[in-house]
Amino acid sequence: MEKLDTPFEQIGCAQSVILLCLIRCFSIFSLSTMESDMENLSAKLFGIFLGFMIDLVFFIPTVIILKKNNGGIFELSKEVSNGFEKSLSVLYFLFALYSAVILAVQFNNFFVTTIYHGGEKIFFVIILCAVSLYGTKKGLEPCARAAAIFFIIILLTSFVGMFFLIPDIDFLNLSTPLFKGWKSVLRLAVFYASESFPICFLLAFGGKIKGGAKKAYLNYIIISLLILEVVSFLVITVLGEFGAAEAYSVFSLASASKGGILKRYDSFYMFSWIFTAIVKMTMLIYFSTTCLKPIFPKVKPATKSLFVAVLICVISYLFLENGKVFDIVLKLNSVGVFLVLTAIILPVATLLGIKIKTKRKVGGEAN
Amino acid sequence: MKKSIKTLCILLSCFFVFSLLTGCMLIKTPPRLKERGIILAVGVDLSEEGDFLLTAQKFVPKGAGAMSAIDPGKSNNVVMEGRGKSITKAFLDMQTKFGKELFLGNNSYIIIGKDVAEQGLFKYLPFFLESYEQGKGAAVLISETTAKEITNNQVEQDIMPASSLGEVTKRAKGISTAGETVLYKLSSDILSRKRSAVIPSVKKTKTADDKDAFSMEGTYFLKGDKICDKFSEKELAGYLILKDDWNNLFFPLEYDGKNYGIFMTVKNVKRKAYFQDGRLVFDFKIKINGNLRETVGEDRRKDDEGLIDFVTALTKKEAEKCCNLFLEKTAKENGCDCIKMSLYLKNKNPKLYKLVENNFEDYLKKAKFNVSVDFELNKLGLKKG
């Protein structure tokens, strides 16, 4: 577990891009009806693009933070005050916990509602957390290496599956994106921009990336945008209204793809989905453990990770028992509240704190 | 010690990950492969009491020696039957009777009895749509009589009867069917509430040597989720031409006692939609290429030049006639949109679409259709002797 605390545990730019893309891929594979409306499928493509542009703009405070202190937001917040550092860590920890719980519940729901009807509710969450805990123990760099292997397999299988869908593309399913006006496009843009964990990840570990976080984030945005646009394009043009009505439209897309020696590609989808979930959960536990460092400096990182994993399981179980509460909690994320908080408000507050402190220091020295 | 704990952790992680994959799950005693029944085709009927009657063709290897071998000389299947107040109940009944956990993952055909299809398809499809096992690319067919008759039909043309069903459907494209209708496309059309899906119909028949066979009996078009009517041969041709889906298919031509064997391909269909005198107008400009393979008649025309002009004019006229017949029956008589005219309008003229979307069916019935075909004959099949 020492690796978690080692400041020299660096990862390459390509590795970080792959890691971030896989984190994003989980959301891509979990595309569901709630983000799109049947009457205006094409708004999605435009909404995705705008969403990613919002993400780019929201990355600016991260760039400034990393410029000021390569150790990331937690190192920088130390300079403001210990209390500020602890408060900031708690807030980021809560956000990571929230994201992890959502991921765990979605993971569990997919298995229980789609594949193993009547499976034990918490079983899949425990398995996911156990595997991710092992990944967290190994550290950032080994996880990034494993992620690279998953990413190549996912890309190759997705490419083959998509290739056989080409004859079924019907461009007539693409209508004008503004058919329902700007409102629906903006709603979708906010939804697609709301994946804020990559920014938080870079706020904390951006300094560990060889070649710089800026380059990694830009590459991640380009690759993820491309993947999401291609997948959404296929969902719209191949499945049409059926894709909009399905709870897991990418799963249905894989199930509709038939060609070559394989009759269907949904098993590949499941493989990809499971591995992206593991990578994302590993990173969330890793991030949460880092957040807990200023609060519990004397507790071993391994103990903290275990605590986080247990907490995720317990909260997920409570949400699984109360589906309606989970729906409300999930909606909070889709309106971009956490993106604004974690990518804008908290980093800007840190920068302001530094500025005020410097001013006071200069003022004090002048007096 | 530390190393062995590490190895154990790795092995446990692998176990956890792979335990999530289908077939390895340790929840509620999952069936092993030999306990599963692999379904190849499912038929849905209604019994006289109003219950669902589900029939399914199940794969049973009958090869000599190894149990997994397939003997092409044998039928390699059994037909199962189940009844219930819902399709799920009928499915479970079938499972109970045959003592196998039935697996829909290999099911490539969903056959619906005509009586059932007349009542509306959408109450029958969710069972298949919501099953994660069922491939969404499965073909949907309507049986002219009962679905049971089709699933029961022991055709020996292929390794499995269900496989020959697929082959027959594909080969009949342009002759009696519009090709395969797959589950997700059918659902998409029904869900759109504007478009009309088309579904091929199948019937049990006999070969010349009195063996069981399938024959395609035409193509139905739906209104909403219910059967509306059946295409005639010419209307079917019109549908495929306007849909830009006529690719090197035989187009029958007959004039003055002479028959022409012509194979043609639709190169493109240009559409235009606008509003004129209070009604919708759709212009279709179709470009078709074709080859003449044979001329059957008393005398063949003496010079090729004349033959080219004659066949070109005849094909153009006939193709336009087919398209008009199709549009007359589907759009004008029944207000059905089988060729995605509503989607076209939505894409190309959203303002006009918003104006007509609530009463699209009525506008379609009153619409004017202008079809013009540009036909080019590539080559003559026979040179004059």
XYZ file of C-alpha atoms in Angstrom, chain A:
367
model
C 0.000 0.000 0.000
C 3.057 2.252 0.229
C 2.591 2.984 -3.451
C -0.417 5.143 -2.710
C 1.710 7.568 -0.766
C 4.689 7.580 -3.087
C 4.884 10.935 -4.831
C 7.119 9.455 -7.545
C 4.622 6.940 -8.805
C 4.309 8.434 -12.238
C 2.261 7.280 -15.207
C 2.800 8.036 -18.853
C 0.607 10.447 -20.805
C -0.815 7.637 -22.964
C -1.518 5.539 -19.868
C -3.389 8.379 -18.212
C -5.397 9.020 -21.384
C -6.399 5.342 -21.516
C -7.286 5.370 -17.837
C -9.475 8.439 -18.248
C -11.069 7.064 -21.424
C -11.973 3.826 -19.657
C -13.494 5.809 -16.796
C -15.591 7.608 -19.396
C -16.354 4.392 -21.285
C -18.362 3.116 -18.338
C -20.809 5.993 -18.821
C -20.780 5.404 -22.574
C -21.664 1.735 -22.156
C -24.365 2.649 -19.657
C -26.162 5.014 -22.064
C -29.798 4.800 -21.179
C -33.178 6.184 -22.153
C -33.233 8.969 -19.596
C -30.663 10.975 -21.528
C -32.472 11.041 -24.791
C -35.962 11.605 -25.954
C -37.486 9.551 -28.680
C -38.658 12.518 -30.712
C -35.235 14.000 -31.102
C -32.544 11.388 -31.265
C -30.114 13.531 -33.237
C -29.956 16.209 -30.547
C -27.829 13.705 -28.690
C -24.922 13.973 -31.155
C -24.858 17.739 -30.866
C -25.407 17.582 -27.105
C -22.416 15.276 -26.665
C -20.163 17.666 -28.577
C -21.313 20.678 -26.553
C -20.966 18.667 -23.342
C -17.340 17.919 -24.065
C -16.689 21.557 -24.901
C -18.134 22.480 -21.490
C -15.774 19.930 -19.939
C -12.854 21.621 -21.718
C -13.802 25.026 -20.333
C -14.276 23.568 -16.863
C -10.748 22.175 -16.995
C -9.185 25.673 -16.896
C -9.084 25.950 -13.054
C -7.341 22.538 -12.953
C -4.661 23.811 -15.321
C -4.072 26.845 -13.093
C -3.972 24.682 -9.944
C -1.413 22.310 -11.474
C 0.648 25.253 -12.664
C 0.782 26.632 -9.133
C 1.529 23.299 -7.490
C 2.424 20.143 -9.362
C 1.329 18.086 -6.360
C -2.298 18.830 -7.135
C -5.160 20.487 -5.328
C -4.559 18.761 -1.977
C -0.938 19.890 -1.819
C -1.978 23.419 -2.764
C -4.797 23.560 -0.238
C -2.236 22.862 2.506
C -0.791 26.274 1.751
C -4.124 27.940 2.583
C -4.637 26.290 5.960
C -4.886 22.864 7.525
C -8.583 23.346 8.127
C -9.155 24.262 4.494
C -7.188 21.247 3.349
C -9.294 18.958 5.535
C -12.588 20.513 4.437
C -11.583 20.242 0.800
C -10.542 16.622 1.263
C -13.863 15.780 2.921
C -15.819 17.349 0.065
C -13.827 15.529 -2.615
C -14.074 12.326 -0.598
C -17.858 12.660 -0.438
C -18.004 13.279 -4.171
C -15.861 10.220 -4.889
C -17.970 8.144 -2.535
C -21.127 9.356 -4.266
C -19.693 8.481 -7.704
C -18.557 5.071 -6.457
C -21.974 4.290 -4.992
C -23.691 5.302 -8.233
C -21.301 3.106 -10.193
C -21.855 0.167 -7.827
C -25.646 0.498 -7.927
C -25.686 0.822 -11.742
C -23.400 -2.187 -12.016
C -25.627 -4.204 -9.740
C -28.854 -3.025 -11.398
C -27.625 -4.020 -14.829
C -26.868 -7.554 -13.688
C -30.001 -8.012 -11.635
C -32.447 -6.450 -14.119
C -30.891 -7.604 -17.368
C -28.983 -10.814 -16.801
C -29.372 -12.549 -13.467
C -32.970 -11.909 -12.537
C -33.392 -12.557 -8.866
C -29.665 -12.419 -8.106
C -28.687 -11.289 -4.615
C -28.752 -7.499 -4.584
C -25.439 -6.730 -2.923
C -23.485 -9.685 -4.317
C -22.243 -7.919 -7.447
C -21.274 -4.791 -5.505
C -19.146 -6.847 -3.110
C -17.383 -8.604 -5.987
C -16.736 -5.306 -7.759
C -15.365 -3.661 -4.617
C -13.181 -6.671 -3.759
C -11.527 -6.705 -7.195
C -11.146 -2.927 -7.207
C -9.615 -3.022 -3.743
C -6.926 -5.310 -5.073
C -6.331 -2.887 -7.951
C -6.052 0.007 -5.508
C -3.477 -1.938 -3.508
C -1.338 -2.424 -6.607
C -1.169 1.330 -7.214
C -1.747 3.767 -10.042
C 0.854 2.618 -12.525
C -0.015 -1.131 -12.522
C -3.682 -0.180 -12.876
C -2.841 2.028 -15.843
C -0.930 -0.872 -17.429
C -3.874 -3.238 -16.938
C -6.222 -0.551 -18.279
C -4.156 -0.338 -21.481
C -4.696 -4.059 -22.120
C -8.454 -3.775 -21.450
C -8.680 -0.714 -23.660
C -7.085 -2.432 -26.657
C -9.352 -5.482 -26.277
C -12.432 -3.258 -25.904
C -11.507 -1.171 -28.946
C -10.849 -4.218 -31.126
C -14.030 -6.062 -30.188
C -16.112 -2.894 -30.478
C -14.658 -2.227 -33.894
C -15.568 -5.725 -35.140
C -19.081 -5.490 -33.666
C -19.628 -2.057 -35.188
C -18.302 -3.149 -38.561
C -21.143 -5.642 -38.936
C -23.677 -2.945 -38.128
C -22.648 -0.744 -41.062
C -25.183 -2.274 -43.518
C -27.978 -1.524 -41.050
C -27.221 2.188 -40.779
C -30.175 4.279 -41.859
C -29.312 7.947 -42.208
C -32.994 8.836 -42.236
C -32.982 8.266 -38.481
C -30.797 11.353 -38.177
C -32.996 14.390 -37.975
C -31.997 17.989 -37.466
C -30.482 18.312 -33.955
C -32.446 21.463 -33.224
C -35.801 19.899 -34.058
C -36.972 20.349 -30.472
C -35.059 23.586 -30.022
C -31.951 24.510 -28.085
C -33.399 23.528 -24.727
C -33.207 19.785 -25.335
C -29.692 20.113 -26.818
C -28.495 22.076 -23.781
C -30.083 19.596 -21.387
C -28.182 16.821 -23.137
C -24.985 18.902 -23.173
C -25.176 19.329 -19.395
C -25.869 15.625 -19.007
C -22.823 14.630 -21.045
C -20.611 17.223 -19.392
C -21.542 15.974 -15.936
C -18.900 13.237 -15.843
C -16.567 15.201 -13.581
C -14.398 12.448 -12.113
C -11.672 12.772 -14.824
C -11.178 16.422 -13.800
C -11.024 15.463 -10.103
C -8.563 12.716 -10.959
C -6.285 15.208 -12.689
C -6.721 17.756 -9.892
C -5.302 15.170 -7.522
C -2.864 13.202 -9.664
C -2.195 15.531 -12.625
C 1.336 16.082 -11.393
C 2.082 12.373 -11.641
C 1.535 12.359 -15.396
C 4.642 12.475 -17.545
C 4.075 15.008 -20.297
C 1.544 17.025 -18.329
C -2.108 16.815 -17.381
C -3.132 19.338 -20.039
C -1.986 17.130 -22.885
C -3.531 14.060 -21.259
C -6.879 15.777 -20.758
C -7.006 17.133 -24.289
C -6.258 13.701 -25.735
C -8.804 12.115 -23.439
C -11.465 14.606 -24.557
C -10.743 13.948 -28.253
C -10.739 10.139 -27.946
C -13.764 9.947 -25.633
C -15.707 12.374 -27.800
C -14.938 10.270 -30.841
C -15.960 7.018 -29.125
C -19.145 8.487 -27.697
C -20.148 10.118 -30.992
C -19.555 6.896 -32.959
C -21.472 4.750 -30.459
C -24.350 7.237 -30.262
C -24.412 7.584 -34.039
C -24.809 3.809 -34.354
C -27.457 3.655 -31.634
C -29.456 6.339 -33.450
C -28.995 5.250 -37.043
C -29.230 1.495 -36.508
C -31.728 1.124 -33.681
C -33.807 4.277 -34.199
C -36.732 4.587 -31.775
C -36.015 1.129 -30.409
C -32.636 2.338 -29.129
C -34.272 5.277 -27.390
C -36.779 2.978 -25.694
C -34.177 0.532 -24.398
C -32.767 0.866 -20.885
C -29.282 -0.130 -22.082
C -29.186 0.907 -25.712
C -25.515 -0.006 -26.314
C -26.229 -3.513 -25.029
C -29.123 -3.765 -27.507
C -26.853 -2.483 -30.252
C -24.351 -5.245 -29.482
C -27.183 -7.755 -29.385
C -28.407 -6.598 -32.822
C -24.982 -6.902 -34.405
C -24.554 -10.202 -36.179
C -21.968 -11.155 -38.690
C -18.872 -13.232 -39.249
C -18.563 -16.384 -37.219
C -20.080 -14.734 -34.166
C -23.824 -14.372 -34.228
C -23.966 -11.593 -31.670
C -21.660 -9.281 -29.799
C -23.375 -8.722 -26.479
C -20.905 -11.001 -24.685
C -18.137 -8.608 -25.751
C -20.213 -5.748 -24.477
C -20.476 -7.423 -21.089
C -16.757 -8.072 -21.014
C -16.044 -4.416 -21.821
C -18.605 -3.152 -19.364
C -17.279 -5.236 -16.466
C -13.689 -4.143 -17.037
C -14.543 -0.457 -17.393
C -16.525 -0.716 -14.149
C -13.537 -2.300 -12.393
C -11.126 0.372 -13.651
C -13.450 3.204 -12.663
C -14.165 1.741 -9.236
C -10.447 1.172 -8.635
C -9.696 4.783 -9.453
C -12.545 6.014 -7.269
C -11.329 4.014 -4.264
C -7.762 5.174 -4.960
C -8.928 8.782 -5.133
C -11.073 8.465 -1.981
C -8.146 6.982 -0.056
C -5.992 9.926 -1.154
C -8.709 12.318 0.034
C -8.721 10.660 3.447
C -4.965 11.188 3.906
C -5.158 14.679 5.487
C -8.072 13.610 7.703
C -6.543 10.383 8.996
C -2.800 10.884 8.472
C -1.794 8.084 10.820
C -4.088 5.379 9.431
C -2.515 3.024 6.902
C -3.710 3.577 3.280
C -4.742 -0.090 3.035
C -7.047 0.320 6.028
C -8.493 3.498 4.542
C -9.152 1.735 1.201
C -10.865 -1.105 3.006
C -12.955 1.382 4.949
C -13.974 3.121 1.685
C -14.873 -0.189 0.033
C -17.006 -1.254 3.007
C -18.688 2.157 3.043
C -19.481 1.836 -0.682
C -21.025 -1.599 -0.104
C -23.133 -0.407 2.829
C -24.441 2.745 1.103
C -25.049 0.841 -2.152
C -27.060 -1.722 -0.233
C -29.197 1.043 1.272
C -29.785 2.536 -2.179
C -30.576 -0.857 -3.640
C -33.236 -1.252 -0.983
C -34.647 2.209 -1.799
C -34.687 2.525 -5.571
C -36.671 5.775 -5.560
C -34.105 7.568 -3.401
C -31.382 6.391 -5.774
C -33.234 7.850 -8.768
C -33.358 11.252 -7.060
C -29.668 11.057 -6.144
C -28.791 10.031 -9.692
C -30.625 13.029 -11.125
C -28.424 15.356 -9.055
C -25.456 14.198 -11.089
C -27.145 14.599 -14.466
C -27.879 18.294 -13.887
C -24.186 19.064 -13.477
C -24.221 20.080 -9.791
C -21.131 18.058 -8.964
C -19.269 19.174 -12.056
C -19.643 22.815 -11.058
C -18.735 22.042 -7.451
C -15.684 19.861 -8.053
C -14.279 21.420 -11.205
C -15.083 25.090 -10.613
C -16.162 26.079 -7.092
C -13.616 24.096 -5.058
C -10.562 24.792 -7.269
C -11.486 28.476 -7.554
C -11.970 28.634 -3.762
C -8.503 27.132 -3.338
C -6.974 29.659 -5.720
C -8.758 32.516 -3.959
C -7.566 31.197 -0.596
C -3.990 31.198 -1.861
C -4.411 34.707 -3.237
C -5.869 36.039 0.021
C -3.135 34.349 2.009
C -0.411 35.781 -0.242
C -1.988 39.236 -0.023
C -2.128 39.024 3.751
C 1.442 37.821 3.826
C 2.587 40.684 1.580
C 0.493 43.129 3.631
C 1.965 41.761 6.876
C 5.495 41.989 5.534
C 4.855 45.583 4.332
C 3.532 46.568 7.767
